[in-house]
Structures are given as C-alpha cells and as structure tokens.
PDB file of C-alpha atoms in Angstrom:
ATOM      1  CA  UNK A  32      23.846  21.924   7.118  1.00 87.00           C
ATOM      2  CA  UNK A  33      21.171  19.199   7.054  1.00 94.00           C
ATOM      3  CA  UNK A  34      17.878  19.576   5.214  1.00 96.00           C
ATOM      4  CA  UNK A  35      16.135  16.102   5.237  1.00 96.00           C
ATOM      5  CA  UNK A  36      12.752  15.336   5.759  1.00 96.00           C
ATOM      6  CA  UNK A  37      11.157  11.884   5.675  1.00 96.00           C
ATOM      7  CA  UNK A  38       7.188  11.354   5.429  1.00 96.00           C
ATOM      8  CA  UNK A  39       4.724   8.334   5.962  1.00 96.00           C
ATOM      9  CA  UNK A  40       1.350   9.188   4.363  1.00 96.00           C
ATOM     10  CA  UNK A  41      -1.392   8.775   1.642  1.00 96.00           C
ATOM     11  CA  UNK A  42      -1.995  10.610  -1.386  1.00 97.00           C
ATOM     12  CA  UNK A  43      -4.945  13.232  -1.633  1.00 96.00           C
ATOM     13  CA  UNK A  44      -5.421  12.654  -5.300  1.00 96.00           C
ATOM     14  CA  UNK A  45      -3.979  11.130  -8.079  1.00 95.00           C
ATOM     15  CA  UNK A  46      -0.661  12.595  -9.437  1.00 95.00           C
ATOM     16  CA  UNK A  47      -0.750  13.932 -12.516  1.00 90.00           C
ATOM     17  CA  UNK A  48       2.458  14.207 -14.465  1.00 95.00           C
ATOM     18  CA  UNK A  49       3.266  17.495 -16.554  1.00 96.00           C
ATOM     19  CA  UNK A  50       5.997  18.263 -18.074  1.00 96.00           C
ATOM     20  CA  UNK A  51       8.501  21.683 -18.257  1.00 95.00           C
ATOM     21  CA  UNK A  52       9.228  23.693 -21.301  1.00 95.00           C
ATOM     22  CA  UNK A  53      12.365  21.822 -22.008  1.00 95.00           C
ATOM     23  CA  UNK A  54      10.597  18.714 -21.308  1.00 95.00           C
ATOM     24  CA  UNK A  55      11.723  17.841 -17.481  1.00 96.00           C
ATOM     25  CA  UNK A  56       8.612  15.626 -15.606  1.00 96.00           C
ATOM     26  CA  UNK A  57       7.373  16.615 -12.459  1.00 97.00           C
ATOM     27  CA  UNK A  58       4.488  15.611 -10.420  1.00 97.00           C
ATOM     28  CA  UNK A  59       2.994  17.595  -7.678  1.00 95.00           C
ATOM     29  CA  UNK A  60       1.090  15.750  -4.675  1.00 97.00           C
ATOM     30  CA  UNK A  61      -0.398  16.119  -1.372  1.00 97.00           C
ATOM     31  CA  UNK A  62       0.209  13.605   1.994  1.00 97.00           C
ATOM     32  CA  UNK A  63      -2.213  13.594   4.261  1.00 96.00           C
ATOM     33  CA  UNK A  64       0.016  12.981   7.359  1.00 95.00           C
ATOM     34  CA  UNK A  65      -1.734  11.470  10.762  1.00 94.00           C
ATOM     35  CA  UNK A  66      -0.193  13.909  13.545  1.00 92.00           C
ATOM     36  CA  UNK A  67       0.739  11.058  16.308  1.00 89.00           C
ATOM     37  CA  UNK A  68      -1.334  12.571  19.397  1.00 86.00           C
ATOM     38  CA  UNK A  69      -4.452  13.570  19.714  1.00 85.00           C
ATOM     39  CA  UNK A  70      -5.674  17.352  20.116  1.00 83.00           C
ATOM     40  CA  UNK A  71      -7.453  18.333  23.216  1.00 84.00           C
ATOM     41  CA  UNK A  72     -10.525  17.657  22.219  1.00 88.00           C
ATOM     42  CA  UNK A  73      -9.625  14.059  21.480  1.00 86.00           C
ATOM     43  CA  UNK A  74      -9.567  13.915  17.661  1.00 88.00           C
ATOM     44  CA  UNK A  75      -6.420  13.149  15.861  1.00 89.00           C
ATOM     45  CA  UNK A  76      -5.366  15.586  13.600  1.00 92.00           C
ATOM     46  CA  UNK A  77      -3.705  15.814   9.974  1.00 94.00           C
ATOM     47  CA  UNK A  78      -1.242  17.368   7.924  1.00 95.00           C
ATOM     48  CA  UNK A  79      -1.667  17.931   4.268  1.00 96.00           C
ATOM     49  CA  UNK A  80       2.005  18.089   3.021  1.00 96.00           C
ATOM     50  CA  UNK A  81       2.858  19.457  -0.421  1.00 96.00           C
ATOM     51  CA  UNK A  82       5.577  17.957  -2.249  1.00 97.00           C
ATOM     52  CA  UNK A  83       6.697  17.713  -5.959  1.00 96.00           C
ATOM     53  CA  UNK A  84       8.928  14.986  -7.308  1.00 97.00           C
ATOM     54  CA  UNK A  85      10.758  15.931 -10.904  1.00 96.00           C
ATOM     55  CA  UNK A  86      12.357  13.458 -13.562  1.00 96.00           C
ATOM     56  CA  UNK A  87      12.543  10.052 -13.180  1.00 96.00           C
ATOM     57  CA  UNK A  88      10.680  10.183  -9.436  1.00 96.00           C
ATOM     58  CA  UNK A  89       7.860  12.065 -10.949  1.00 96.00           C
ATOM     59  CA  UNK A  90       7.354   9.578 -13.938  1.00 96.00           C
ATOM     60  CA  UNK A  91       7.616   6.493 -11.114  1.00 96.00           C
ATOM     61  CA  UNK A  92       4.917   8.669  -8.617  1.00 96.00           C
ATOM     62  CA  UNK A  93       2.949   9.462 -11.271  1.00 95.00           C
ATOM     63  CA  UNK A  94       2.882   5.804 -12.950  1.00 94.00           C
ATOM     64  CA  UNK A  95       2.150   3.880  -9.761  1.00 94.00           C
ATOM     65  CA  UNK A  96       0.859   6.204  -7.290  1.00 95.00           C
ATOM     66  CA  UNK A  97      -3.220   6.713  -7.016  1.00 94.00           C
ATOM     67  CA  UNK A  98      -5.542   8.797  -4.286  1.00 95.00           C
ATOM     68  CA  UNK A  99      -5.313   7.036  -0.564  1.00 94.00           C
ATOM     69  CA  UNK A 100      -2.251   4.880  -1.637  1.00 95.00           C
ATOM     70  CA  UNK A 101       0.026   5.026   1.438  1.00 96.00           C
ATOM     71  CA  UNK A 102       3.607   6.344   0.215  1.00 96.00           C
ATOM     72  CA  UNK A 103       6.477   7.167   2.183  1.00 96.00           C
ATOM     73  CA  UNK A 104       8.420  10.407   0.632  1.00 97.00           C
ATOM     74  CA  UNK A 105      12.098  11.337   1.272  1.00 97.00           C
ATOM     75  CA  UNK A 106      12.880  14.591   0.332  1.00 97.00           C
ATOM     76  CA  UNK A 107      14.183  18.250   1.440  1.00 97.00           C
ATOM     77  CA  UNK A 108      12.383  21.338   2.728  1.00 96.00           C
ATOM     78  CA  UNK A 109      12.135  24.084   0.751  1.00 96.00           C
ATOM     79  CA  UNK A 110      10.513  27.377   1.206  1.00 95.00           C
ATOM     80  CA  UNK A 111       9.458  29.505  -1.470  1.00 91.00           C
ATOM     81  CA  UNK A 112       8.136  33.115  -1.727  1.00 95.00           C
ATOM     82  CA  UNK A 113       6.045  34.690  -3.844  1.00 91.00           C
ATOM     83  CA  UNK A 114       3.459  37.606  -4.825  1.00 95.00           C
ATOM     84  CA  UNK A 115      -0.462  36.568  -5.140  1.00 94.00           C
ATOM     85  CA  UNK A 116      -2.723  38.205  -7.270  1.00 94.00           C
ATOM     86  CA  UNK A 117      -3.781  41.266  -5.006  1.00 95.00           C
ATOM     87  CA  UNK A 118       0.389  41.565  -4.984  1.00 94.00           C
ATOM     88  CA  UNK A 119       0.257  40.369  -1.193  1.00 96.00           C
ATOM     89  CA  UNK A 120       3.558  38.912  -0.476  1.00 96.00           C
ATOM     90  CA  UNK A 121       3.402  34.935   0.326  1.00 94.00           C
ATOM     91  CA  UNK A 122       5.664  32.193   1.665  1.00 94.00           C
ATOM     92  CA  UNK A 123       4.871  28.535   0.756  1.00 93.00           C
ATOM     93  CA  UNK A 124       6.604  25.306   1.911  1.00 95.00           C
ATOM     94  CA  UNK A 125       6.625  22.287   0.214  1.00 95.00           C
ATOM     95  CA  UNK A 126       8.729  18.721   0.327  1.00 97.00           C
ATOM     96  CA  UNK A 127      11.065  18.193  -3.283  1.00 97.00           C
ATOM     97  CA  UNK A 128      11.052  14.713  -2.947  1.00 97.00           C
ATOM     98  CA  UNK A 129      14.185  12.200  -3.861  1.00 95.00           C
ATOM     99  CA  UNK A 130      12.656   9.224  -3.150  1.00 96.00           C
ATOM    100  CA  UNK A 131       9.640   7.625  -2.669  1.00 96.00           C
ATOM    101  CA  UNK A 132       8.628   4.034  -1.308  1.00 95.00           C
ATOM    102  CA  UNK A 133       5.199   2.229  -1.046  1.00 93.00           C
ATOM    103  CA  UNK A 134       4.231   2.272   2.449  1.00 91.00           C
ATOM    104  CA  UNK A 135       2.216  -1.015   1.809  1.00 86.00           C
ATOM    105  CA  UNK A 136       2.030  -3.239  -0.746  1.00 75.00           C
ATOM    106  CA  UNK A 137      -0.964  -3.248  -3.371  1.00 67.00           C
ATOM    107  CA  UNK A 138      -2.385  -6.687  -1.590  1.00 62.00           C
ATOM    108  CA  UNK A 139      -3.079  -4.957   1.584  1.00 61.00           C
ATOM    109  CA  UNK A 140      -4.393  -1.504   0.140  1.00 57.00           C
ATOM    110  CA  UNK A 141      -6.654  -3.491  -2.452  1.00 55.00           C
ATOM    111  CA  UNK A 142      -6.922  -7.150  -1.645  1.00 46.00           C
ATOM    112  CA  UNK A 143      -5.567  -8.207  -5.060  1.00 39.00           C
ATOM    113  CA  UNK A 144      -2.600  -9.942  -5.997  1.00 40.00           C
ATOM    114  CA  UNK A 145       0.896  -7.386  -5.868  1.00 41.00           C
ATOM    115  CA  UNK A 146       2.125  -7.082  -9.687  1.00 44.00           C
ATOM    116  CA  UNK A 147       3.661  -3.861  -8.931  1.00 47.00           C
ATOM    117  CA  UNK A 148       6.971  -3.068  -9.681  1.00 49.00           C
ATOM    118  CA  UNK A 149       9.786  -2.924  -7.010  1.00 48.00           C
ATOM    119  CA  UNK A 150       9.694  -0.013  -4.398  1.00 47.00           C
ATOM    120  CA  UNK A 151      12.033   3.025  -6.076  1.00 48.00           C
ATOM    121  CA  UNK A 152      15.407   2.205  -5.547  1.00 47.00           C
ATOM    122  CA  UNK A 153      14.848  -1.788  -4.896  1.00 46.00           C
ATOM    123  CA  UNK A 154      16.849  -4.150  -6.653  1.00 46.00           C
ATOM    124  CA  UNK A 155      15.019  -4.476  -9.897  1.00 46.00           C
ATOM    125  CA  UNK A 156      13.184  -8.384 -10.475  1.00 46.00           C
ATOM    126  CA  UNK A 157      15.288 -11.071 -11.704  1.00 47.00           C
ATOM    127  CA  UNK A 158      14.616 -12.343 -14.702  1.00 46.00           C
ATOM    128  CA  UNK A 159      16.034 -15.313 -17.203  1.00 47.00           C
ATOM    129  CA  UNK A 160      16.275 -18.929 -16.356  1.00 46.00           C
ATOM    130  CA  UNK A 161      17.162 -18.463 -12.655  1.00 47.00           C
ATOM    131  CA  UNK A 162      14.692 -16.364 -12.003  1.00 45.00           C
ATOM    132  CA  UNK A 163      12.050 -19.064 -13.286  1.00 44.00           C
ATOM    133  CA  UNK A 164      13.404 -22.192 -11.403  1.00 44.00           C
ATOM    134  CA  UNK A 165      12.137 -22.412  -7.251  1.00 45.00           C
ATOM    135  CA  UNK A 166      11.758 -18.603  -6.263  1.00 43.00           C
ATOM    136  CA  UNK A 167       9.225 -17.347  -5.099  1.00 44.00           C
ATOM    137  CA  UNK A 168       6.576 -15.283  -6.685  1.00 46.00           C
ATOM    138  CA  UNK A 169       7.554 -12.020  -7.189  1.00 47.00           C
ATOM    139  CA  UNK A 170       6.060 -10.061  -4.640  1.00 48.00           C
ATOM    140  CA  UNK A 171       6.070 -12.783  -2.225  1.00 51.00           C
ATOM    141  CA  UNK A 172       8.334 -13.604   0.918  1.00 54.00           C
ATOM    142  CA  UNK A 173      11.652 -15.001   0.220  1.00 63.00           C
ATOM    143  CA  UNK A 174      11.634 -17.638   2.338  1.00 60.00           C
ATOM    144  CA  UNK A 175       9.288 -21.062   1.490  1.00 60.00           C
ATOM    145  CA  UNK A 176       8.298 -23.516   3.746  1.00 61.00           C
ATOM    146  CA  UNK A 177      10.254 -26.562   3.725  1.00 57.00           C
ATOM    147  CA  UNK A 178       7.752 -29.868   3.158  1.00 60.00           C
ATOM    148  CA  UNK A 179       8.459 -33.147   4.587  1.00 60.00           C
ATOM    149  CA  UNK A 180       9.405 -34.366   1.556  1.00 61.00           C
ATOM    150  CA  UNK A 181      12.560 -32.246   1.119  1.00 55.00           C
ATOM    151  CA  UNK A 182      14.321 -34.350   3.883  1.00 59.00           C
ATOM    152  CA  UNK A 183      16.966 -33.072   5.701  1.00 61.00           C
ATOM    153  CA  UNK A 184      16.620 -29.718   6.820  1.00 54.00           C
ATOM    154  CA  UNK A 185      19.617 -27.521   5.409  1.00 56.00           C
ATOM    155  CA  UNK A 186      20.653 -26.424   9.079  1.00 51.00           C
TER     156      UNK A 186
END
C-alpha cells in the first residue's frame, strides 16, 4: 500500500514546539494550500492542511519555520477518530510529516541576505580550510562567473 502525500504551502502561524511526557518534540502547523483552479465564481480557493512533525523534524520546523514562510511538507495521511465534548463522534485528518523543505529561500520571502541553514536533508555546509578558499557564499549559486583575467576558459 502507498500512503504519501507531498504539499507546497505557507504556514498559518508560527510553530510552536511542545514536548511529550517522555520528552519526544512535536510541532503542529497549518498550510494554507492554493487549490490550482479557480471556483465558479472566479476566486481561487484554499486549503488549510493540518500536519504535525515529531522529533528531530519538529525541532528543525519549529526552529526555522515562521507564519507565511512557504514550506513544502512530505509526509503520510492519517485519519484519526475521536469523541468531542458533547460525546459526538469525530473524524479528523491531518499530514505526519517526514520531511520538510523551504519552498523559497529567506532572500526572496524577506529581501535579506539567506543565513539559513541547509533545507532538511541537504548536505550539511562545508566547513575548514576548503570551505574558506574560492566557494561561493553559502547560500549562493555554485557556479561564479569567470573574469577575463582567469584566461583560458576550463572547457
């Protein structure tokens, strides 16, 4: 069977990060996902997703996640029933999330400089001596133009 579920949205509030009796994180959040047509009257509609990250993914989503950052989840469905207060019985859905990636980097959601750390599951930033000499700031494209005054090109 195959229960995967991958989402492109942004946050309706910043996470907050609690933890369990036995002292497990988790994070609970909303995505507000854009539907991609329009209803009939013309207006495009949205989804407000529940999902909850736990352990390390809740401690990431929580550190570097705010309200209207745009995040893309990777998760599994899961359906869960319960009783409310007036003992009505009630079925809830919600995404437990595996993964999550920033759907843009902190430059284009803020205008400021990225200093963010790696999307969740990225190779981590190098560091030491190598890291220092000719690459790039972190953050930044790979590739570097190549000046005149490099001569030959490598190619």
């Amino acid at each position: 069977m195959l229960n995967r579920i991958v989402l492109m949205g942004r946050l309706t509030r910043d996470p907050e990060l609690r933890r369990t009796q036995n002292g497990t994180a988790v994070t609970s959040f909303t995505l507000a996902v854009d539907r991609d047509f329009k209803s009939q009257s013309g207006e495009k509609e949205t989804d407000f997703i529940d999902c909850v990250a736990w352990r390390n993914t809740a401690e990431f989503v929580s550190k570097y996640f705010t309200k209207g950052r745009l995040a893309v989840a990777e998760g599994r469905l899961q359906l869960r029933d319960w009783t409310d207060r007036d003992g009505n019985k009630r079925r809830s859905a919600e995404v437990v999330v595996d993964n999550v990636y920033f759907g843009e980097s902190k430059r284009e959601s803020s205008g400021s400089e990225y200093g963010g750390p790696p999307p969740y599951g990225a190779p981590a930033r190098p560091s030491g001596p190598a890291a220092s000499s000719g690459s790039a700031p972190y953050g930044d494209s790979e590739f570097s133009e190549i000046g005149e005054e490099d001569g030959e090109l490598p190619f």
